[in-house]
mmCIF file of C-alpha atoms in Angstrom:
data_model
loop_
_atom_site.group_PDB
_atom_site.id
_atom_site.type_symbol
_atom_site.label_atom_id
_atom_site.label_comp_id
_atom_site.label_asym_id
_atom_site.label_seq_id
_atom_site.Cartn_x
_atom_site.Cartn_y
_atom_site.Cartn_z
ATOM 1 C CA ASP A 739 20.812 28.514 -44.754
ATOM 2 C CA SER A 740 20.882 25.540 -46.995
ATOM 3 C CA ALA A 741 18.820 23.232 -45.250
ATOM 4 C CA ARG A 742 16.461 26.027 -44.677
ATOM 5 C CA ARG A 743 16.031 26.556 -48.002
ATOM 6 C CA LYS A 744 15.604 22.880 -48.791
ATOM 7 C CA THR A 745 12.898 22.576 -46.440
ATOM 8 C CA PHE A 746 11.206 25.520 -47.858
ATOM 9 C CA GLN A 747 11.211 23.788 -51.283
ATOM 10 C CA LEU A 748 10.055 20.481 -49.557
ATOM 11 C CA VAL A 749 6.908 22.426 -48.176
ATOM 12 C CA VAL A 750 6.286 23.975 -51.428
ATOM 13 C CA PHE A 751 6.438 20.635 -53.063
ATOM 14 C CA PHE A 752 4.123 19.217 -50.448
ATOM 15 C CA VAL A 753 1.767 22.137 -51.482
ATOM 16 C CA LEU A 754 1.924 21.416 -55.024
ATOM 17 C CA ALA A 755 1.193 17.703 -54.550
ATOM 18 C CA ILE A 756 -2.311 18.988 -52.720
ATOM 19 C CA LEU A 757 -3.067 21.123 -55.630
ATOM 20 C CA ILE A 758 -2.275 18.526 -58.268
ATOM 21 C CA LEU A 759 -4.289 15.991 -56.133
ATOM 22 C CA ILE A 760 -7.075 18.541 -56.093
ATOM 23 C CA ALA A 761 -7.288 18.912 -59.733
ATOM 24 C CA LEU A 762 -7.077 15.219 -60.258
ATOM 25 C CA VAL A 763 -10.187 14.834 -58.272
ATOM 26 C CA TYR A 764 -11.437 17.868 -60.156
ATOM 27 C CA GLY A 765 -10.908 16.069 -63.497
ATOM 28 C CA LEU A 766 -12.381 12.880 -62.007
ATOM 29 C CA LEU A 767 -15.634 14.511 -60.912
ATOM 30 C CA LEU A 768 -15.923 16.621 -64.218
ATOM 31 C CA TRP A 769 -15.250 13.084 -66.036
ATOM 32 C CA LEU A 770 -18.110 11.676 -63.951
ATOM 33 C CA SER A 771 -20.499 14.336 -64.196
ATOM 34 C CA THR A 772 -20.239 14.237 -67.950
ATOM 35 C CA ASP A 773 -23.548 12.788 -70.002
ATOM 36 C CA SER A 774 -22.548 10.059 -72.563
ATOM 37 C CA ALA A 775 -24.294 12.313 -75.467
ATOM 38 C CA HIS A 776 -20.764 13.281 -76.421
ATOM 39 C CA GLU A 777 -22.230 17.082 -76.341
ATOM 40 C CA PRO A 778 -19.007 19.769 -75.832
ATOM 41 C CA VAL A 779 -18.472 19.964 -72.121
ATOM 42 C CA SER A 780 -17.108 23.029 -70.035
ATOM 43 C CA LEU A 781 -14.332 22.262 -68.143
ATOM 44 C CA TRP A 782 -15.184 25.467 -65.909
ATOM 45 C CA HIS A 783 -17.372 24.237 -63.148
ATOM 46 C CA PRO A 784 -16.580 26.116 -59.912
ATOM 47 C CA GLU A 785 -19.122 24.231 -57.634
ATOM 48 C CA LEU A 786 -17.147 21.007 -58.852
ATOM 49 C CA LEU A 787 -13.895 22.662 -58.212
ATOM 50 C CA LEU A 788 -15.076 23.496 -54.310
ATOM 51 C CA LEU A 789 -16.303 20.116 -53.804
ATOM 52 C CA ALA A 790 -12.873 18.593 -54.809
ATOM 53 C CA ALA A 791 -11.078 21.114 -52.950
ATOM 54 C CA LEU A 792 -13.028 20.570 -49.635
ATOM 55 C CA GLY A 793 -13.007 16.774 -50.152
ATOM 56 C CA VAL A 794 -8.894 16.417 -50.526
ATOM 57 C CA GLY A 795 -8.745 19.161 -47.709
ATOM 58 C CA LEU A 796 -10.955 17.448 -45.572
ATOM 59 C CA VAL A 797 -9.330 13.809 -46.323
ATOM 60 C CA VAL A 798 -5.577 15.277 -46.023
ATOM 61 C CA GLY A 799 -6.221 17.446 -43.085
ATOM 62 C CA GLY A 800 -8.576 15.321 -41.346
ATOM 63 C CA ALA A 801 -5.913 12.050 -41.690
ATOM 64 C CA GLY A 802 -2.870 14.190 -41.287
ATOM 65 C CA ALA A 803 -4.332 16.128 -38.089
ATOM 66 C CA PHE A 804 -5.086 12.117 -36.711
ATOM 67 C CA LYS A 805 -1.516 11.279 -37.085
ATOM 68 C CA VAL A 806 0.003 14.474 -35.534
ATOM 69 C CA ALA A 807 -2.558 13.619 -32.593
ATOM 70 C CA GLN A 808 -1.010 10.208 -32.757
ATOM 71 C CA LEU A 809 2.338 11.428 -32.677
ATOM 72 C CA ALA A 810 1.756 14.220 -29.705
ATOM 73 C CA SER A 811 3.667 12.458 -27.257
ATOM 74 C CA GLY A 812 6.628 13.444 -28.864
ATOM 75 C CA GLY A 813 9.745 11.644 -30.235
ATOM 76 C CA GLN A 814 8.755 8.523 -28.449
ATOM 77 C CA ALA A 815 5.832 7.802 -29.928
ATOM 78 C CA VAL A 816 7.927 7.977 -33.530
ATOM 79 C CA ALA A 817 10.405 5.599 -32.277
ATOM 80 C CA LEU A 818 7.865 3.178 -30.870
ATOM 81 C CA MET A 819 5.627 3.342 -34.184
ATOM 82 C CA LEU A 820 9.082 2.619 -36.095
ATOM 83 C CA GLY A 821 9.839 -0.515 -33.913
ATOM 84 C CA GLY A 822 12.580 0.826 -31.525
ATOM 85 C CA GLU A 823 13.471 -0.485 -28.446
ATOM 86 C CA GLU A 824 14.816 2.042 -25.668
ATOM 87 C CA VAL A 825 18.248 1.292 -24.448
ATOM 88 C CA PRO A 826 18.001 1.243 -20.515
ATOM 89 C CA GLY A 827 20.851 3.042 -18.740
ATOM 90 C CA THR A 828 21.278 -0.406 -17.021
ATOM 91 C CA THR A 829 22.203 -1.941 -20.488
ATOM 92 C CA THR A 830 25.199 -4.407 -20.308
ATOM 93 C CA ASP A 831 25.750 -4.296 -24.172
ATOM 94 C CA ALA A 832 29.350 -2.709 -24.500
ATOM 95 C CA ARG A 833 28.073 -1.026 -28.138
ATOM 96 C CA GLN A 834 24.528 0.216 -26.232
ATOM 97 C CA LYS A 835 26.445 1.787 -23.585
ATOM 98 C CA GLN A 836 28.736 3.375 -26.095
ATOM 99 C CA LEU A 837 26.092 4.829 -27.392
ATOM 100 C CA LEU A 838 24.407 5.989 -24.200
ATOM 101 C CA ASN A 839 27.720 7.706 -23.547
ATOM 102 C CA ILE A 840 27.802 9.644 -26.995
ATOM 103 C CA VAL A 841 24.535 10.711 -26.577
ATOM 104 C CA GLU A 842 24.922 11.722 -22.784
ATOM 105 C CA GLU A 843 28.118 13.762 -24.025
ATOM 106 C CA MET A 844 26.311 15.253 -27.030
ATOM 107 C CA ALA A 845 23.305 16.198 -24.753
ATOM 108 C CA LEU A 846 25.666 18.028 -22.471
ATOM 109 C CA ALA A 847 27.988 19.810 -25.156
ATOM 110 C CA ALA A 848 24.487 21.164 -26.325
ATOM 111 C CA GLY A 849 23.306 22.107 -23.187
ATOM 112 C CA VAL A 850 19.839 20.202 -23.874
ATOM 113 C CA PRO A 851 18.428 17.415 -21.620
ATOM 114 C CA VAL A 852 19.865 14.078 -22.424
ATOM 115 C CA PRO A 853 16.953 12.226 -24.787
ATOM 116 C CA PRO A 854 15.696 8.401 -24.542
ATOM 117 C CA VAL A 855 17.901 6.580 -26.973
ATOM 118 C CA TYR A 856 16.357 3.820 -29.073
ATOM 119 C CA VAL A 857 17.718 1.290 -31.323
ATOM 120 C CA LEU A 858 15.795 0.106 -34.471
ATOM 121 C CA GLU A 859 16.204 -3.546 -35.513
ATOM 122 C CA GLU A 860 17.523 -2.570 -38.736
ATOM 123 C CA PRO A 861 20.284 -4.050 -40.442
ATOM 124 C CA GLY A 862 21.440 -0.778 -42.632
ATOM 125 C CA ILE A 863 22.851 2.489 -41.164
ATOM 126 C CA ASN A 864 20.332 5.083 -40.216
ATOM 127 C CA ALA A 865 19.500 7.333 -37.435
ATOM 128 C CA PHE A 866 17.087 9.996 -36.481
ATOM 129 C CA ALA A 867 15.965 12.478 -34.162
ATOM 130 C CA ALA A 868 12.097 13.089 -33.605
ATOM 131 C CA GLY A 869 9.934 15.317 -31.133
ATOM 132 C CA TYR A 870 8.510 18.569 -30.649
ATOM 133 C CA ALA A 871 11.352 20.056 -28.759
ATOM 134 C CA PRO A 872 14.595 19.434 -26.971
ATOM 135 C CA GLY A 873 12.548 18.434 -23.788
ATOM 136 C CA ASP A 874 10.708 15.329 -25.412
ATOM 137 C CA ALA A 875 13.228 14.555 -27.985
ATOM 138 C CA VAL A 876 14.417 11.223 -28.685
ATOM 139 C CA VAL A 877 17.447 9.816 -30.723
ATOM 140 C CA ALA A 878 17.232 6.260 -32.265
ATOM 141 C CA VAL A 879 20.138 4.682 -34.186
ATOM 142 C CA SER A 880 19.709 1.100 -36.312
ATOM 143 C CA GLN A 881 21.347 -1.609 -35.096
ATOM 144 C CA GLY A 882 23.233 -1.395 -38.122
ATOM 145 C CA CYS A 883 25.111 1.687 -36.864
ATOM 146 C CA LEU A 884 26.011 -0.361 -33.540
ATOM 147 C CA ASN A 885 27.656 -3.049 -35.487
ATOM 148 C CA TYR A 886 29.108 -1.132 -37.968
ATOM 149 C CA LEU A 887 30.477 2.068 -37.180
ATOM 150 C CA THR A 888 33.447 3.064 -35.167
ATOM 151 C CA ARG A 889 33.009 5.139 -31.966
ATOM 152 C CA ASP A 890 33.937 8.554 -33.906
ATOM 153 C CA GLU A 891 31.523 7.263 -36.902
ATOM 154 C CA LEU A 892 28.699 6.989 -34.217
ATOM 155 C CA GLN A 893 29.393 10.026 -32.652
ATOM 156 C CA GLY A 894 29.294 12.140 -35.750
ATOM 157 C CA VAL A 895 25.983 10.471 -36.653
ATOM 158 C CA VAL A 896 24.850 11.311 -33.253
ATOM 159 C CA ALA A 897 25.997 14.685 -33.708
ATOM 160 C CA HIS A 898 24.050 15.205 -37.113
ATOM 161 C CA GLU A 899 21.015 14.158 -34.905
ATOM 162 C CA PHE A 900 21.451 16.763 -32.309
ATOM 163 C CA SER A 901 22.046 19.083 -35.201
ATOM 164 C CA HIS A 902 17.918 18.366 -36.014
ATOM 165 C CA ILE A 903 17.059 18.569 -32.353
ATOM 166 C CA LEU A 904 18.572 22.070 -32.194
ATOM 167 C CA ASN A 905 17.294 23.445 -35.341
ATOM 168 C CA GLY A 906 13.744 22.759 -34.566
ATOM 169 C CA ASP A 907 13.846 20.696 -37.758
ATOM 170 C CA MET A 908 11.483 17.579 -35.689
ATOM 171 C CA ARG A 909 8.875 19.544 -35.207
ATOM 172 C CA LEU A 910 8.428 20.097 -38.906
ATOM 173 C CA ASN A 911 9.111 16.628 -39.677
ATOM 174 C CA ILE A 912 6.391 15.598 -37.395
ATOM 175 C CA ARG A 913 3.934 17.680 -39.490
ATOM 176 C CA LEU A 914 5.148 16.537 -42.606
ATOM 177 C CA ILE A 915 4.763 13.062 -41.475
ATOM 178 C CA GLY A 916 0.858 14.054 -40.924
ATOM 179 C CA LEU A 917 0.898 15.450 -44.353
ATOM 180 C CA ILE A 918 2.471 12.182 -46.251
ATOM 181 C CA PHE A 919 -0.209 10.340 -43.948
ATOM 182 C CA GLY A 920 -2.733 12.368 -45.094
ATOM 183 C CA ILE A 921 -2.071 12.245 -48.904
ATOM 184 C CA MET A 922 -1.454 8.424 -48.370
ATOM 185 C CA ALA A 923 -5.156 8.044 -46.991
ATOM 186 C CA LEU A 924 -6.757 10.072 -50.008
ATOM 187 C CA SER A 925 -4.701 7.202 -52.425
ATOM 188 C CA ILE A 926 -5.971 4.395 -49.749
ATOM 189 C CA ILE A 927 -9.663 5.575 -50.286
ATOM 190 C CA GLY A 928 -9.097 5.911 -54.241
#
C-alpha cells in the first residue's frame, strides 16, 4: 500500500512537472511576443497558452511514445540499452551460475516463468527488473552485486526484483522512462 501511494505521488509529480513546463514555455512565448515599447501587457493570452500546451504536449508525448516504442520488446530492450550482458545457461563462472540458480528458485517460488538474467558492468550494488509482464520480464544485477554480496544477500536482492515483476511495477516504470525521455527531449530542444 505504501509503495502504491508513493507511485501515485510520483505520477502526480510528473504531471506537475509537465504543467510547470507548459507555464515556462507560455512565459517564454509571452516574453517573446511583447514589443519593446514597454507598454503594459496583459498576462492572459489563451492562444499562446494553447500553443505552449500543444507544443509541450507534442514534444513530450511524441518523444515519450518514441522511447516506449523503442522499449516495446520488453525487459530485454531495457537491459541491453543499459549495457547488460545476458548470462547464458551454460556459464562456467561460479557467481553467475549462483545468480542463475537464485533467479530460477525465485521464479519457481513465485510461479512465474524464469526470466532471462543480465549482468551490468557496474561496480556498485544495483539491480532492476524490467518488462511489461512476467512473460517478458528480465532481471539484471550489477557486477558489484556478484562481487560483494553473499548468496543470502543476493537472494534478497533478486526477491525484491521479483516483487516488482509480481506487482506490475515494471509496466509503469517503462512508461515513466518514456515520460522522462519526453521531458529530456524538451530540454534538449531548449
